[in-house]
């Protein structure tokens, strides 16, 4: 089983709202990722967690706050977003990270489509 | 970052073969991936190849790697309308600051006509 689940599937929020995106995997993977994808573009890396520690933050604005409560869960807390933050947010996981091996293959979830009004 | 290039569009008739091409720049050992994205969906891993291999076949999918030219291709045999999607080529270099990152091409929109 190579399933990564994400909730909610769709989210509409105002610029003053606080919301969270959730991602879960039960494959025993120790690396988890958040990506942002705009229409007709490839995914852009936002954050990488390895063994529940934040390893990469790609200079993402502080209105996006990631959290990894345990090895199976990854959250993305959203606050005071802008309309330009509307996008598909993808979560991914891999067995390992920075090992340059087959186990670093990333598996993606279905995404959360976010609309900021 | 690394440069991964793909053509943007490909149209084929149902039943024909599709060939999607990709070029990459990293010269180190690397994994190379093909992902499929249907409208409104996430990325589905189709197949991957390590840079010490020339070819990998998996049912209707054949991946060819020319390491000298840094050229990767994905051939889909007997293309079906359900294969219509965006196909992303991605590279995972194994060195330095690029380690642990996936570098994506811009994606090739494959349209299959009945």
GROMACS .gro file of C-alpha atoms in nm:
model
  231
    1UNK     CA    1   0.000   0.000   0.000
    2UNK     CA    2   0.144   0.335  -0.106
    3UNK     CA    3  -0.137   0.562   0.008
    4UNK     CA    4  -0.106   0.914   0.137
    5UNK     CA    5  -0.434   1.072   0.245
    6UNK     CA    6  -0.515   1.442   0.272
    7UNK     CA    7  -0.805   1.629   0.423
    8UNK     CA    8  -1.000   1.829   0.339
    9UNK     CA    9  -1.024   1.779  -0.034
   10UNK     CA   10  -1.140   2.137  -0.088
   11UNK     CA   11  -1.115   2.442   0.136
   12UNK     CA   12  -1.245   2.796   0.096
   13UNK     CA   13  -1.127   3.051   0.348
   14UNK     CA   14  -1.124   3.423   0.402
   15UNK     CA   15  -0.809   3.620   0.458
   16UNK     CA   16  -0.873   3.647   0.833
   17UNK     CA   17  -0.949   3.279   0.890
   18UNK     CA   18  -0.733   3.014   1.053
   19UNK     CA   19  -0.751   2.665   0.906
   20UNK     CA   20  -0.538   2.351   0.890
   21UNK     CA   21  -0.457   2.096   0.623
   22UNK     CA   22  -0.392   1.739   0.729
   23UNK     CA   23  -0.186   1.463   0.575
   24UNK     CA   24  -0.150   1.104   0.691
   25UNK     CA   25   0.045   0.798   0.583
   26UNK     CA   26   0.073   0.452   0.739
   27UNK     CA   27   0.360   0.319   0.531
   28UNK     CA   28   0.619   0.371   0.803
   29UNK     CA   29   0.778   0.651   0.602
   30UNK     CA   30   1.005   0.882   0.799
   31UNK     CA   31   1.011   1.177   0.560
   32UNK     CA   32   0.712   1.394   0.475
   33UNK     CA   33   0.681   1.692   0.243
   34UNK     CA   34   0.450   1.983   0.165
   35UNK     CA   35   0.430   2.115  -0.190
   36UNK     CA   36   0.232   2.399  -0.344
   37UNK     CA   37   0.111   2.366  -0.701
   38UNK     CA   38  -0.039   2.641  -0.912
   39UNK     CA   39  -0.241   2.560  -1.222
   40UNK     CA   40  -0.040   2.431  -1.518
   41UNK     CA   41   0.284   2.439  -1.314
   42UNK     CA   42   0.496   2.172  -1.146
   43UNK     CA   43   0.482   2.134  -0.767
   44UNK     CA   44   0.705   2.365  -0.562
   45UNK     CA   45   0.862   2.234  -0.244
   46UNK     CA   46   0.762   2.417   0.074
   47UNK     CA   47   0.878   2.204   0.370
   48UNK     CA   48   1.051   1.874   0.442
   49UNK     CA   49   1.027   1.684   0.768
   50UNK     CA   50   1.267   1.402   0.838
   51UNK     CA   51   1.216   1.192   1.152
   52UNK     CA   52   0.960   1.449   1.269
   53UNK     CA   53   1.210   1.735   1.252
   54UNK     CA   54   1.183   2.024   1.011
   55UNK     CA   55   1.473   1.984   0.771
   56UNK     CA   56   1.388   2.223   0.489
   57UNK     CA   57   1.185   2.544   0.485
   58UNK     CA   58   1.200   2.693   0.136
   59UNK     CA   59   1.163   3.050   0.262
   60UNK     CA   60   0.790   3.004   0.299
   61UNK     CA   61   0.599   3.301   0.452
   62UNK     CA   62   0.517   3.260   0.821
   63UNK     CA   63   0.144   3.257   0.746
   64UNK     CA   64   0.211   2.889   0.662
   65UNK     CA   65   0.310   2.691   0.970
   66UNK     CA   66   0.392   2.320   0.938
   67UNK     CA   67   0.369   2.069   1.220
   68UNK     CA   68   0.461   1.703   1.243
   69UNK     CA   69   0.298   1.564   1.560
   70UNK     CA   70   0.417   1.208   1.490
   71UNK     CA   71   0.574   1.003   1.216
   72UNK     CA   72   0.240   0.940   1.044
   73UNK     CA   73   0.090   1.286   1.051
   74UNK     CA   74   0.176   1.616   0.891
   75UNK     CA   75  -0.025   1.935   0.931
   76UNK     CA   76  -0.010   2.270   0.761
   77UNK     CA   77  -0.161   2.554   0.965
   78UNK     CA   78  -0.287   2.850   0.766
   79UNK     CA   79  -0.344   3.201   0.897
   80UNK     CA   80  -0.402   3.537   0.730
   81UNK     CA   81  -0.355   3.398   0.381
   82UNK     CA   82  -0.364   3.605   0.064
   83UNK     CA   83  -0.564   3.534  -0.253
   84UNK     CA   84  -0.239   3.447  -0.433
   85UNK     CA   85  -0.199   3.154  -0.190
   86UNK     CA   86  -0.488   2.981  -0.366
   87UNK     CA   87  -0.345   2.659  -0.508
   88UNK     CA   88  -0.338   2.280  -0.480
   89UNK     CA   89  -0.142   2.178  -0.170
   90UNK     CA   90   0.018   1.839  -0.201
   91UNK     CA   91   0.161   1.620   0.070
   92UNK     CA   92   0.416   1.349  -0.007
   93UNK     CA   93   0.610   1.093   0.191
   94UNK     CA   94   0.914   0.871   0.142
   95UNK     CA   95   1.080   0.598   0.345
   96UNK     CA   96   1.396   0.798   0.387
   97UNK     CA   97   1.539   1.137   0.299
   98UNK     CA   98   1.883   1.236   0.170
   99UNK     CA   99   1.996   0.878   0.134
  100UNK     CA  100   2.008   0.881  -0.246
  101UNK     CA  101   1.841   0.541  -0.261
  102UNK     CA  102   1.526   0.389  -0.397
  103UNK     CA  103   1.370   0.441  -0.054
  104UNK     CA  104   1.374   0.814  -0.119
  105UNK     CA  105   1.100   0.776  -0.382
  106UNK     CA  106   0.819   1.017  -0.298
  107UNK     CA  107   0.452   0.917  -0.295
  108UNK     CA  108   0.197   1.194  -0.322
  109UNK     CA  109  -0.147   1.241  -0.175
  110UNK     CA  110  -0.450   1.366  -0.373
  111UNK     CA  111  -0.404   1.723  -0.255
  112UNK     CA  112  -0.618   1.991  -0.096
  113UNK     CA  113  -0.751   2.255  -0.332
  114UNK     CA  114  -0.744   2.584  -0.143
  115UNK     CA  115  -0.928   2.899  -0.242
  116UNK     CA  116  -0.858   3.218  -0.050
  117UNK     CA  117  -1.118   3.492  -0.088
  118UNK     CA  118   1.845   2.421  -0.894
  119UNK     CA  119   1.860   2.159  -1.161
  120UNK     CA  120   1.707   2.211  -1.508
  121UNK     CA  121   1.461   1.950  -1.626
  122UNK     CA  122   1.308   2.020  -1.966
  123UNK     CA  123   1.000   1.870  -2.128
  124UNK     CA  124   0.791   1.956  -2.429
  125UNK     CA  125   0.457   2.099  -2.318
  126UNK     CA  126   0.207   1.918  -2.540
  127UNK     CA  127   0.162   1.583  -2.714
  128UNK     CA  128  -0.144   1.458  -2.901
  129UNK     CA  129  -0.190   1.101  -3.019
  130UNK     CA  130  -0.468   0.877  -3.146
  131UNK     CA  131  -0.608   0.603  -2.928
  132UNK     CA  132  -0.418   0.280  -2.987
  133UNK     CA  133  -0.099   0.454  -3.101
  134UNK     CA  134   0.219   0.473  -2.895
  135UNK     CA  135   0.305   0.793  -2.708
  136UNK     CA  136   0.660   0.904  -2.641
  137UNK     CA  137   0.720   1.178  -2.388
  138UNK     CA  138   1.072   1.318  -2.374
  139UNK     CA  139   1.271   1.482  -2.097
  140UNK     CA  140   1.623   1.619  -2.061
  141UNK     CA  141   1.805   1.685  -1.735
  142UNK     CA  142   2.130   1.853  -1.641
  143UNK     CA  143   2.269   1.678  -1.336
  144UNK     CA  144   2.576   1.469  -1.415
  145UNK     CA  145   2.588   1.270  -1.091
  146UNK     CA  146   2.414   0.945  -1.017
  147UNK     CA  147   2.049   1.011  -0.982
  148UNK     CA  148   1.701   0.866  -0.975
  149UNK     CA  149   1.464   0.981  -1.247
  150UNK     CA  150   1.089   0.960  -1.209
  151UNK     CA  151   0.774   0.983  -1.414
  152UNK     CA  152   0.459   1.104  -1.243
  153UNK     CA  153   0.109   1.131  -1.391
  154UNK     CA  154  -0.140   1.397  -1.286
  155UNK     CA  155  -0.502   1.384  -1.391
  156UNK     CA  156  -0.716   1.700  -1.367
  157UNK     CA  157  -0.777   1.803  -1.007
  158UNK     CA  158  -0.578   1.510  -0.868
  159UNK     CA  159  -0.244   1.453  -0.700
  160UNK     CA  160   0.068   1.307  -0.857
  161UNK     CA  161   0.068   0.935  -0.924
  162UNK     CA  162   0.409   0.768  -0.940
  163UNK     CA  163   0.424   0.574  -1.267
  164UNK     CA  164   0.779   0.445  -1.274
  165UNK     CA  165   1.137   0.537  -1.200
  166UNK     CA  166   1.483   0.445  -1.315
  167UNK     CA  167   1.829   0.475  -1.166
  168UNK     CA  168   2.092   0.638  -1.379
  169UNK     CA  169   2.302   0.320  -1.410
  170UNK     CA  170   2.019   0.156  -1.609
  171UNK     CA  171   1.939   0.199  -1.976
  172UNK     CA  172   1.584   0.075  -1.986
  173UNK     CA  173   1.299  -0.028  -1.764
  174UNK     CA  174   0.972  -0.187  -1.876
  175UNK     CA  175   0.652  -0.215  -1.678
  176UNK     CA  176   0.348  -0.341  -1.868
  177UNK     CA  177   0.260  -0.068  -2.123
  178UNK     CA  178   0.531   0.167  -1.998
  179UNK     CA  179   0.890   0.169  -2.122
  180UNK     CA  180   1.149   0.410  -1.987
  181UNK     CA  181   1.463   0.468  -2.189
  182UNK     CA  182   1.764   0.652  -2.048
  183UNK     CA  183   2.051   0.792  -2.250
  184UNK     CA  184   2.290   0.900  -1.979
  185UNK     CA  185   2.545   1.043  -2.222
  186UNK     CA  186   2.287   1.284  -2.364
  187UNK     CA  187   2.098   1.317  -2.030
  188UNK     CA  188   1.781   1.223  -2.214
  189UNK     CA  189   1.491   1.029  -2.064
  190UNK     CA  190   1.181   0.910  -2.244
  191UNK     CA  191   0.855   0.747  -2.144
  192UNK     CA  192   0.683   0.533  -2.403
  193UNK     CA  193   0.320   0.436  -2.349
  194UNK     CA  194   0.211   0.151  -2.573
  195UNK     CA  195  -0.149   0.123  -2.697
  196UNK     CA  196  -0.239   0.465  -2.557
  197UNK     CA  197  -0.592   0.493  -2.420
  198UNK     CA  198  -0.816   0.794  -2.354
  199UNK     CA  199  -0.763   0.730  -1.984
  200UNK     CA  200  -0.394   0.809  -2.035
  201UNK     CA  201  -0.482   1.173  -2.105
  202UNK     CA  202  -0.311   1.369  -1.827
  203UNK     CA  203  -0.006   1.579  -1.748
  204UNK     CA  204   0.315   1.377  -1.721
  205UNK     CA  205   0.597   1.515  -1.507
  206UNK     CA  206   0.956   1.408  -1.537
  207UNK     CA  207   1.152   1.458  -1.214
  208UNK     CA  208   1.513   1.421  -1.111
  209UNK     CA  209   1.655   1.347  -0.766
  210UNK     CA  210   2.028   1.429  -0.762
  211UNK     CA  211   2.252   1.260  -0.509
  212UNK     CA  212   2.494   1.534  -0.417
  213UNK     CA  213   2.540   1.847  -0.215
  214UNK     CA  214   2.265   2.090  -0.143
  215UNK     CA  215   2.041   1.936  -0.408
  216UNK     CA  216   2.029   1.605  -0.222
  217UNK     CA  217   1.681   1.519  -0.104
  218UNK     CA  218   1.505   1.744  -0.353
  219UNK     CA  219   1.293   1.653  -0.652
  220UNK     CA  220   1.339   1.874  -0.956
  221UNK     CA  221   1.038   1.869  -1.184
  222UNK     CA  222   0.999   1.950  -1.548
  223UNK     CA  223   0.708   2.173  -1.648
  224UNK     CA  224   0.496   1.873  -1.743
  225UNK     CA  225   0.375   1.739  -2.079
  226UNK     CA  226   0.001   1.753  -2.145
  227UNK     CA  227  -0.087   1.430  -2.325
  228UNK     CA  228  -0.416   1.436  -2.514
  229UNK     CA  229  -0.547   1.110  -2.657
  230UNK     CA  230  -0.805   1.136  -2.935
  231UNK     CA  231  -1.057   0.854  -2.984
   0.00000   0.00000   0.00000
